[in-house]
mmCIF file of C-alpha atoms in Angstrom:
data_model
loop_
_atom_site.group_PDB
_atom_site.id
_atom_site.type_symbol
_atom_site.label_atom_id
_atom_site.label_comp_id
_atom_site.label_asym_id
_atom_site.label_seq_id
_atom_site.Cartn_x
_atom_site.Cartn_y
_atom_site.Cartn_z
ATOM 1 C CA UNK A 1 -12.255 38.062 -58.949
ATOM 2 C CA UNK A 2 -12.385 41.987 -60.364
ATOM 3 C CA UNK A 3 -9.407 44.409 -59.619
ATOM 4 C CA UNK A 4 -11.525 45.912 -57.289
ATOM 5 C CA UNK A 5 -12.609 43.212 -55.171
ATOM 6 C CA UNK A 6 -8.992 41.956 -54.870
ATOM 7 C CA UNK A 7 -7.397 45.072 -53.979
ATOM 8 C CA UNK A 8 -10.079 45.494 -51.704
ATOM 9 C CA UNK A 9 -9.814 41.900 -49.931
ATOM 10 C CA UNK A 10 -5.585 43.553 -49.744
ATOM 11 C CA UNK A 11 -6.979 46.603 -47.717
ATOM 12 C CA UNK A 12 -9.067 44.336 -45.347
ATOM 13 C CA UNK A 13 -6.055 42.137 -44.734
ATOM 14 C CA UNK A 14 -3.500 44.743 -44.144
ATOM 15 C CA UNK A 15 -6.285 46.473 -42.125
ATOM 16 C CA UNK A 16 -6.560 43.080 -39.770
ATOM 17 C CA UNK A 17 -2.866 43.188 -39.626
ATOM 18 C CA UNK A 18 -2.642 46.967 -38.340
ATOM 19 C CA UNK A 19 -2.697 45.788 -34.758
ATOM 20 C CA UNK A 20 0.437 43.657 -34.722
ATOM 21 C CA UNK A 21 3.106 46.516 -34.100
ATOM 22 C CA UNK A 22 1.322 48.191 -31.088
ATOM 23 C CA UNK A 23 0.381 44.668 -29.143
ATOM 24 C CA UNK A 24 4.092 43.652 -29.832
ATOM 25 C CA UNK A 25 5.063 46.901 -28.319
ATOM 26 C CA UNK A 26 2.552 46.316 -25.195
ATOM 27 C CA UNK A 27 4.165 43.176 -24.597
ATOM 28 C CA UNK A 28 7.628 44.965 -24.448
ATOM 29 C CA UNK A 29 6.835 47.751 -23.130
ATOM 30 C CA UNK A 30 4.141 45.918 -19.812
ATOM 31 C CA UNK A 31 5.925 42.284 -20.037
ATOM 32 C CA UNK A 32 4.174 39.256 -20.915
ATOM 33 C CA UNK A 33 2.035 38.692 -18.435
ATOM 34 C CA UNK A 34 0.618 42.154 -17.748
ATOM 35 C CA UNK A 35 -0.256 42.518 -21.270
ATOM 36 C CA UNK A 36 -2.100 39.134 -22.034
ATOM 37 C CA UNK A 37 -4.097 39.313 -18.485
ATOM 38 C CA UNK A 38 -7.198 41.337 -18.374
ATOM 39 C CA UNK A 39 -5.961 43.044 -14.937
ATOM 40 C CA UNK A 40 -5.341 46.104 -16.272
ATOM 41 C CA UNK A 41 -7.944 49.497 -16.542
ATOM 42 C CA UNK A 42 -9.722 50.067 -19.650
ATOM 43 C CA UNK A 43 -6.963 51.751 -22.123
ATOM 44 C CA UNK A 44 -4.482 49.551 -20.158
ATOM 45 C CA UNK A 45 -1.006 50.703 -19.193
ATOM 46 C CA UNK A 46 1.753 52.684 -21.163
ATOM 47 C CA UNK A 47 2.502 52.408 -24.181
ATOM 48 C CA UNK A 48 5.391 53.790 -26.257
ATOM 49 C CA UNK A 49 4.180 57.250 -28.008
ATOM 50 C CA UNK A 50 4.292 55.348 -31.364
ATOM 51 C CA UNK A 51 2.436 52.471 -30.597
ATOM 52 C CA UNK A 52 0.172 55.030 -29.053
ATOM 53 C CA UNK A 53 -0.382 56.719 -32.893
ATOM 54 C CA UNK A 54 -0.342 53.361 -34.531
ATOM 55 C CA UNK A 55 -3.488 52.564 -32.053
ATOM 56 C CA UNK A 56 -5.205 55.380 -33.538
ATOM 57 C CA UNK A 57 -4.039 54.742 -36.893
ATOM 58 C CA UNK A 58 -5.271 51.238 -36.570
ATOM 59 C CA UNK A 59 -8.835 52.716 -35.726
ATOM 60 C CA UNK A 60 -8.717 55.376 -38.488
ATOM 61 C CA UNK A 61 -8.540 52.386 -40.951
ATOM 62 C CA UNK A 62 -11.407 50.301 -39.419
ATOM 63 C CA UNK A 63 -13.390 53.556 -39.653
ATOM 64 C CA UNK A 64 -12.936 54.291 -43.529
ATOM 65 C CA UNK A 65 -13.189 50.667 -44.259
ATOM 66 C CA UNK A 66 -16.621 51.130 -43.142
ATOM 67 C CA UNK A 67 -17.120 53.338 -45.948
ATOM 68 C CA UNK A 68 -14.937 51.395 -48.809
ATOM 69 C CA UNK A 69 -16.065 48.247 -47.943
ATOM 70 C CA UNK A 70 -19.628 48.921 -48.824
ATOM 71 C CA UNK A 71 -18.983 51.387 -51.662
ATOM 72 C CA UNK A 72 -16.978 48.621 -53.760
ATOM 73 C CA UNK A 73 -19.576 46.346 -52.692
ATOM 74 C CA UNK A 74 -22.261 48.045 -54.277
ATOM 75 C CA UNK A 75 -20.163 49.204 -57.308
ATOM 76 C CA UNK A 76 -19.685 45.291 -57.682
ATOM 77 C CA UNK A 77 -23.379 44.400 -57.429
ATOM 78 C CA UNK A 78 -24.325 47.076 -60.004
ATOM 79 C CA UNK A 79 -21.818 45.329 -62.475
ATOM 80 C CA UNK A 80 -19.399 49.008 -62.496
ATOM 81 C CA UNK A 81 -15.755 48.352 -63.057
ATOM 82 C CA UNK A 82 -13.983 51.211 -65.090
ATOM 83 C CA UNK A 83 -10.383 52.224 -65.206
ATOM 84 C CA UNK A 84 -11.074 54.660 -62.391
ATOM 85 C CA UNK A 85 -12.271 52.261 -59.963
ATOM 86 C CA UNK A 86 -9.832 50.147 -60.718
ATOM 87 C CA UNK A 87 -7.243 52.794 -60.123
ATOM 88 C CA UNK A 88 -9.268 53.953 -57.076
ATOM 89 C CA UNK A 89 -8.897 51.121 -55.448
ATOM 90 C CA UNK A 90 -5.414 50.383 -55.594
ATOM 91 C CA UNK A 91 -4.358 53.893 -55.019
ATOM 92 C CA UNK A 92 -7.053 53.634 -51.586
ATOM 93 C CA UNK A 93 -4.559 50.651 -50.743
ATOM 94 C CA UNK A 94 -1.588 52.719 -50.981
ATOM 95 C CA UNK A 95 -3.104 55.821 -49.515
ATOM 96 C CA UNK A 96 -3.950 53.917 -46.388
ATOM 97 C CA UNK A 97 -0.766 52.434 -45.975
ATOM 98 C CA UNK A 98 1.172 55.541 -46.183
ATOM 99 C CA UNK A 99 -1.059 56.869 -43.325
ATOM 100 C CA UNK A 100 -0.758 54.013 -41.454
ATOM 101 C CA UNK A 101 3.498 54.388 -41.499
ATOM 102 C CA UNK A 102 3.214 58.332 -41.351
ATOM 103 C CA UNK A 103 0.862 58.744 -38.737
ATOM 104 C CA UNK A 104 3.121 56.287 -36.973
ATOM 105 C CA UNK A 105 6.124 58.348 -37.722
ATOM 106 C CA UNK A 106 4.466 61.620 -36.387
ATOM 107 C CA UNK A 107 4.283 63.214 -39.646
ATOM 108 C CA UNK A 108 1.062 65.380 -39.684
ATOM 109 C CA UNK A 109 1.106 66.882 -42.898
ATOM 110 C CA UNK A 110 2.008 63.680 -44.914
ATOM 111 C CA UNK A 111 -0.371 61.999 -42.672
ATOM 112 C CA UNK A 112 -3.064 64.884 -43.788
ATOM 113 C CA UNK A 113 -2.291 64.192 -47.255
ATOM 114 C CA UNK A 114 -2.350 60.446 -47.303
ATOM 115 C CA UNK A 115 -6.192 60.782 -45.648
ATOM 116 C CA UNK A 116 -7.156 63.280 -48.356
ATOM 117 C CA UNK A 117 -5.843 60.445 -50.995
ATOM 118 C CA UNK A 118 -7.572 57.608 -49.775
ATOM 119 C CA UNK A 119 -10.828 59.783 -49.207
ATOM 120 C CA UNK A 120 -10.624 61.086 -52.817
ATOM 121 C CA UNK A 121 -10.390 57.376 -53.722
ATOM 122 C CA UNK A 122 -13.537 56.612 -51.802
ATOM 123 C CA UNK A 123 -15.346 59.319 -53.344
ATOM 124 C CA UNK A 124 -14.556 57.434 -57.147
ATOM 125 C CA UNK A 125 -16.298 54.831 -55.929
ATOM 126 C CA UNK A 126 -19.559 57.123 -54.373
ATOM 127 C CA UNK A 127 -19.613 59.115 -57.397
ATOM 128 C CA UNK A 128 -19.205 56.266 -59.738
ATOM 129 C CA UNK A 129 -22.121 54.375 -58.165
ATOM 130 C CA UNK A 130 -24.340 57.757 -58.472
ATOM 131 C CA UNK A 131 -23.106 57.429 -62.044
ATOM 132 C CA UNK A 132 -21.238 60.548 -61.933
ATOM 133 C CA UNK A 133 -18.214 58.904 -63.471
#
């Protein structure tokens, strides 16, 4: 498996893991029952004003996995691997799990920055495939 793939197969995972902290916090925060039956309105109940950010964190992942995913797909297919996708990748890994723990915390500008990082790292991969890199 390349660098890329397996730092990428990382992202996905900790991406399908993103949703833990805010369904633990529904079931605290709505009780058991409440949260596993389907009884309540679309968007549900409360939440606590974290798990409210780590909702939207959650789906600003799945959204720019939709971009990564294919990108290092298609860098795979067309056989380029250099050192800056390889760095890419692992620094989109990082990037996006700093936003997911600052965007909990609140933090807008480190939150801002963290995006930026992880877009930058996408855009190795999109100018690398143009051949740009």
């Amino acid at each position: 498996m390349t660098t890329e793939l397996y730092w990428l197969t990382l992202t996905v995972l900790m991406t399908a893991l993103f949703w833990v902290p805010y369904i633990l916090d529904r079931l605290a925060v709505r009780g058991i029952w409440p949260a596993l039956s389907d009884t309540q309105p679309e968007g549900g109940g409360p939440h606590s004003l974290w798990a409210q950010r780590a909702i939207k964190a959650h789906q600003n992942g799945v959204e720019n996995l939709a971009i990564m995913v294919p990108a290092v797909l298609v860098a795979h297919l067309l056989n380029i691997s250099n050192p800056a996708t390889k760095a890419a990748i692992v620094v989109y890994f990082f990037a996006r799990l700093v936003h997911f723990f600052v965007y909990l915390g609140g933090v807008p500008v480190a939150r801002t920055l963290a995006f930026a990082v992880g877009w930058g790292a996408q855009m190795v991969f999109l100018l690398s495939i143009l051949r740009w890199i």
